[in-house]
Structure formats: C-alpha cells, structure tokens
C-alpha cells in the first residue's frame, strides 16, 4: 500500500516541476498563471492524497485525521479562484499580453462590476 | 532516510528556484505569480515534515499558510485594480 503513496508523490513532484519550469520559461504573466495554477494544484492534491495513505499506514490517524484531504480540497477551491482573480485584475490593470498572442476575448468589453475605468 | 525527507528536499529546491523569479522578475506580476506558487509548496513541505515528526499540529499551520496565500492574492488583485 505504501507504493501507491510513493507513486502519488512522484506524480506530485512531476507536476510541481512542470509548474516551476513554466514559471521560468513562459513569456507573459497570463501564461505563467495558467501553467503554475494547473500544475501546482494537481501536484499539491496528489501529494496530499499520498500523505493520507502514508498516514493510515503509519497509524497516525488519531492525530492527523482527514486534515490532508481537507487541505487538498481547500487548495482545489482557492487556488484556481485566486488565479482567476489575479488574471482578471492583471488584464484590467493594463499588463500587456505577449506579442504573439492569438486571441483576446476581453477586448472592448467593459469591466464587470465597476462603474468607471 | 524516509521518502518524505527526499520529497521535502526536492520541493525545497523548487521553492528556492522560484525565489530567483521573485527577486529578479521583470514585472510585479511575475513576482506575485511566483509568490503564489511558493505558498502551496511551503504548505506541502510543512505537512510532510509533520508526518516525519509524527505531530499533527503542522497540518494546521499548513492550512493557515494556504489561507493567507489566498487572502494575499485577492488583496493584491484589488489593490492593482484601485479598489482597495
């Protein structure tokens, strides 16, 4: 049963690595947000599930409980939300997109929920 | 050496590598994206360390760090939109 946890650790490390490489290599903040959010969220969730399995195997269920799964659920909810809020604020604050970007669905639209600007 | 220590070391290398992007990032947005990526990695390192030490209190600290990261990102977003 421990090997399942080790495989989950490996998946998590791979996706975290992909997120870090994306932050280093992507050209503008929007691409960086996309790669970092997807990959780091999936990596964190899989590492937390592996930690839950390890905790059951080590007999620590009394002191740990379901807190790892709770943390994974919390990250699953808040990490994409924060990324979306940050990307929207970034767009309306006028951060330029990459020069080779293909599409821009928000061009010409007014900002939702705000009067001026 | 338990596998948690190895995973912790690798994730620590990732976090230290992201500090480069925080320090020399060309714009402010790059810095804030890198910081919001460091925080979940820090939470995971704390949880793994709690499993290594057999103490459950580290998971609460990890939860608080994840919560503070969310609040920080939302507050910064409102700040650069001029609503704060």
CSV table of C-alpha atoms in Angstrom, one decimal, chain A residues 6 9 12-13 16-17 19-20 23-26 28-29 32-33 36 40 43-45 47-48 51 54-55 58 60 63-64 67-68 70-71 74-75 78-79 81-83 85-86 88-90 92-93 95-96 111-114 117, chain B residues 2-4 6-7 10-11 14-15 17-21 26-27 29-30 32-34 36-37 39-41 43-44 47-48 50-52 54-57 59-60 62-64 66-67 69-70 73-74 76-78 80-83:
chain,number,residue,atom,x,y,z
A,6,UNK,CA,5.1,6.7,-3.5
A,9,UNK,CA,4.5,11.5,-4.5
A,12,UNK,CA,3.1,15.4,-7.5
A,13,UNK,CA,6.8,16.1,-7.9
A,16,UNK,CA,5.3,20.8,-9.4
A,17,UNK,CA,8.4,20.6,-11.6
A,19,UNK,CA,4.8,24.4,-12.9
A,20,UNK,CA,8.2,25.7,-11.9
A,23,UNK,CA,7.1,30.0,-14.4
A,24,UNK,CA,10.7,30.2,-15.6
A,25,UNK,CA,10.0,29.8,-19.3
A,26,UNK,CA,6.7,31.4,-20.1
A,28,UNK,CA,4.0,36.8,-20.0
A,29,UNK,CA,2.1,36.7,-16.7
A,32,UNK,CA,2.7,31.9,-16.1
A,33,UNK,CA,-0.6,31.9,-14.2
A,36,UNK,CA,1.6,27.4,-12.4
A,40,UNK,CA,0.8,23.2,-8.8
A,43,UNK,CA,0.7,18.3,-7.7
A,44,UNK,CA,-0.4,19.5,-4.3
A,45,UNK,CA,-3.5,17.4,-4.4
A,47,UNK,CA,1.0,14.7,-2.7
A,48,UNK,CA,-1.8,15.3,-0.1
A,51,UNK,CA,0.3,11.7,2.5
A,54,UNK,CA,1.1,7.1,4.4
A,55,UNK,CA,-0.6,8.4,7.5
A,58,UNK,CA,1.9,4.6,9.8
A,60,UNK,CA,-1.2,8.3,12.7
A,63,UNK,CA,-3.5,12.9,15.4
A,64,UNK,CA,-3.8,13.7,11.6
A,67,UNK,CA,-6.7,17.1,7.6
A,68,UNK,CA,-4.6,16.3,4.5
A,70,UNK,CA,-9.2,18.9,3.8
A,71,UNK,CA,-6.1,20.8,2.8
A,74,UNK,CA,-9.1,23.8,0.2
A,75,UNK,CA,-6.4,24.1,-2.4
A,78,UNK,CA,-8.9,28.5,-3.6
A,79,UNK,CA,-6.0,28.1,-6.0
A,81,UNK,CA,-10.1,31.2,-7.7
A,82,UNK,CA,-7.1,33.3,-6.7
A,83,UNK,CA,-5.5,32.7,-10.1
A,85,UNK,CA,-9.0,37.0,-9.8
A,86,UNK,CA,-5.3,37.8,-10.4
A,88,UNK,CA,-8.6,39.5,-14.4
A,89,UNK,CA,-7.0,42.2,-12.3
A,90,UNK,CA,-3.9,41.9,-14.4
A,92,UNK,CA,-7.7,45.4,-16.4
A,93,UNK,CA,-4.6,47.0,-14.9
A,95,UNK,CA,-0.4,44.5,-18.2
A,96,UNK,CA,0.5,43.8,-21.9
A,111,UNK,CA,-15.2,45.8,-16.7
A,112,UNK,CA,-17.9,43.8,-14.9
A,113,UNK,CA,-19.0,45.1,-11.6
A,114,UNK,CA,-17.3,48.5,-11.8
A,117,UNK,CA,-12.4,52.8,-15.9
B,2,UNK,CA,12.4,8.2,4.7
B,3,UNK,CA,10.8,9.2,1.3
B,4,UNK,CA,9.2,12.2,2.9
B,6,UNK,CA,13.5,13.2,-0.1
B,7,UNK,CA,10.2,14.7,-1.4
B,10,UNK,CA,13.1,18.3,-3.9
B,11,UNK,CA,10.2,20.7,-3.2
B,14,UNK,CA,11.8,24.1,-6.3
B,15,UNK,CA,10.9,26.9,-3.8
B,17,UNK,CA,14.5,28.2,-7.6
B,18,UNK,CA,11.3,30.2,-7.6
B,19,UNK,CA,12.9,32.8,-5.3
B,20,UNK,CA,15.0,33.7,-8.3
B,21,UNK,CA,11.9,34.7,-10.1
B,26,UNK,CA,10.9,41.7,-14.8
B,27,UNK,CA,7.5,42.9,-13.7
B,29,UNK,CA,3.0,40.4,-11.8
B,30,UNK,CA,5.8,37.8,-12.3
B,32,UNK,CA,3.3,37.8,-7.4
B,33,UNK,CA,2.7,34.7,-9.5
B,34,UNK,CA,5.9,33.2,-8.2
B,36,UNK,CA,1.5,32.5,-5.0
B,37,UNK,CA,3.3,29.3,-6.3
B,39,UNK,CA,2.9,29.2,-0.8
B,40,UNK,CA,1.3,25.8,-1.7
B,41,UNK,CA,4.8,24.3,-1.9
B,43,UNK,CA,2.3,24.1,2.9
B,44,UNK,CA,3.2,20.7,1.5
B,47,UNK,CA,2.6,18.7,6.0
B,48,UNK,CA,5.4,16.3,5.1
B,50,UNK,CA,4.6,16.9,10.3
B,51,UNK,CA,4.3,13.3,9.1
B,52,UNK,CA,8.0,12.9,9.6
B,54,UNK,CA,4.5,12.4,13.9
B,55,UNK,CA,2.9,15.6,15.0
B,56,UNK,CA,-0.4,16.8,13.6
B,57,UNK,CA,-0.1,20.5,14.5
B,59,UNK,CA,-1.1,20.5,9.2
B,60,UNK,CA,-3.0,23.4,10.9
B,62,UNK,CA,-0.1,24.5,6.5
B,63,UNK,CA,-3.8,25.2,6.3
B,64,UNK,CA,-3.2,28.7,7.7
B,66,UNK,CA,-2.7,28.3,2.3
B,67,UNK,CA,-5.4,30.6,3.6
B,69,UNK,CA,-1.8,33.0,0.4
B,70,UNK,CA,-5.4,33.2,-0.9
B,73,UNK,CA,-3.5,37.3,-3.8
B,74,UNK,CA,-7.1,38.6,-3.6
B,76,UNK,CA,-3.2,42.4,-4.2
B,77,UNK,CA,-5.6,42.0,-7.1
B,78,UNK,CA,-8.0,44.5,-5.6
B,80,UNK,CA,-3.8,46.9,-8.5
B,81,UNK,CA,-7.4,47.5,-9.7
B,82,UNK,CA,-7.6,50.5,-7.5
B,83,UNK,CA,-10.5,49.2,-5.4
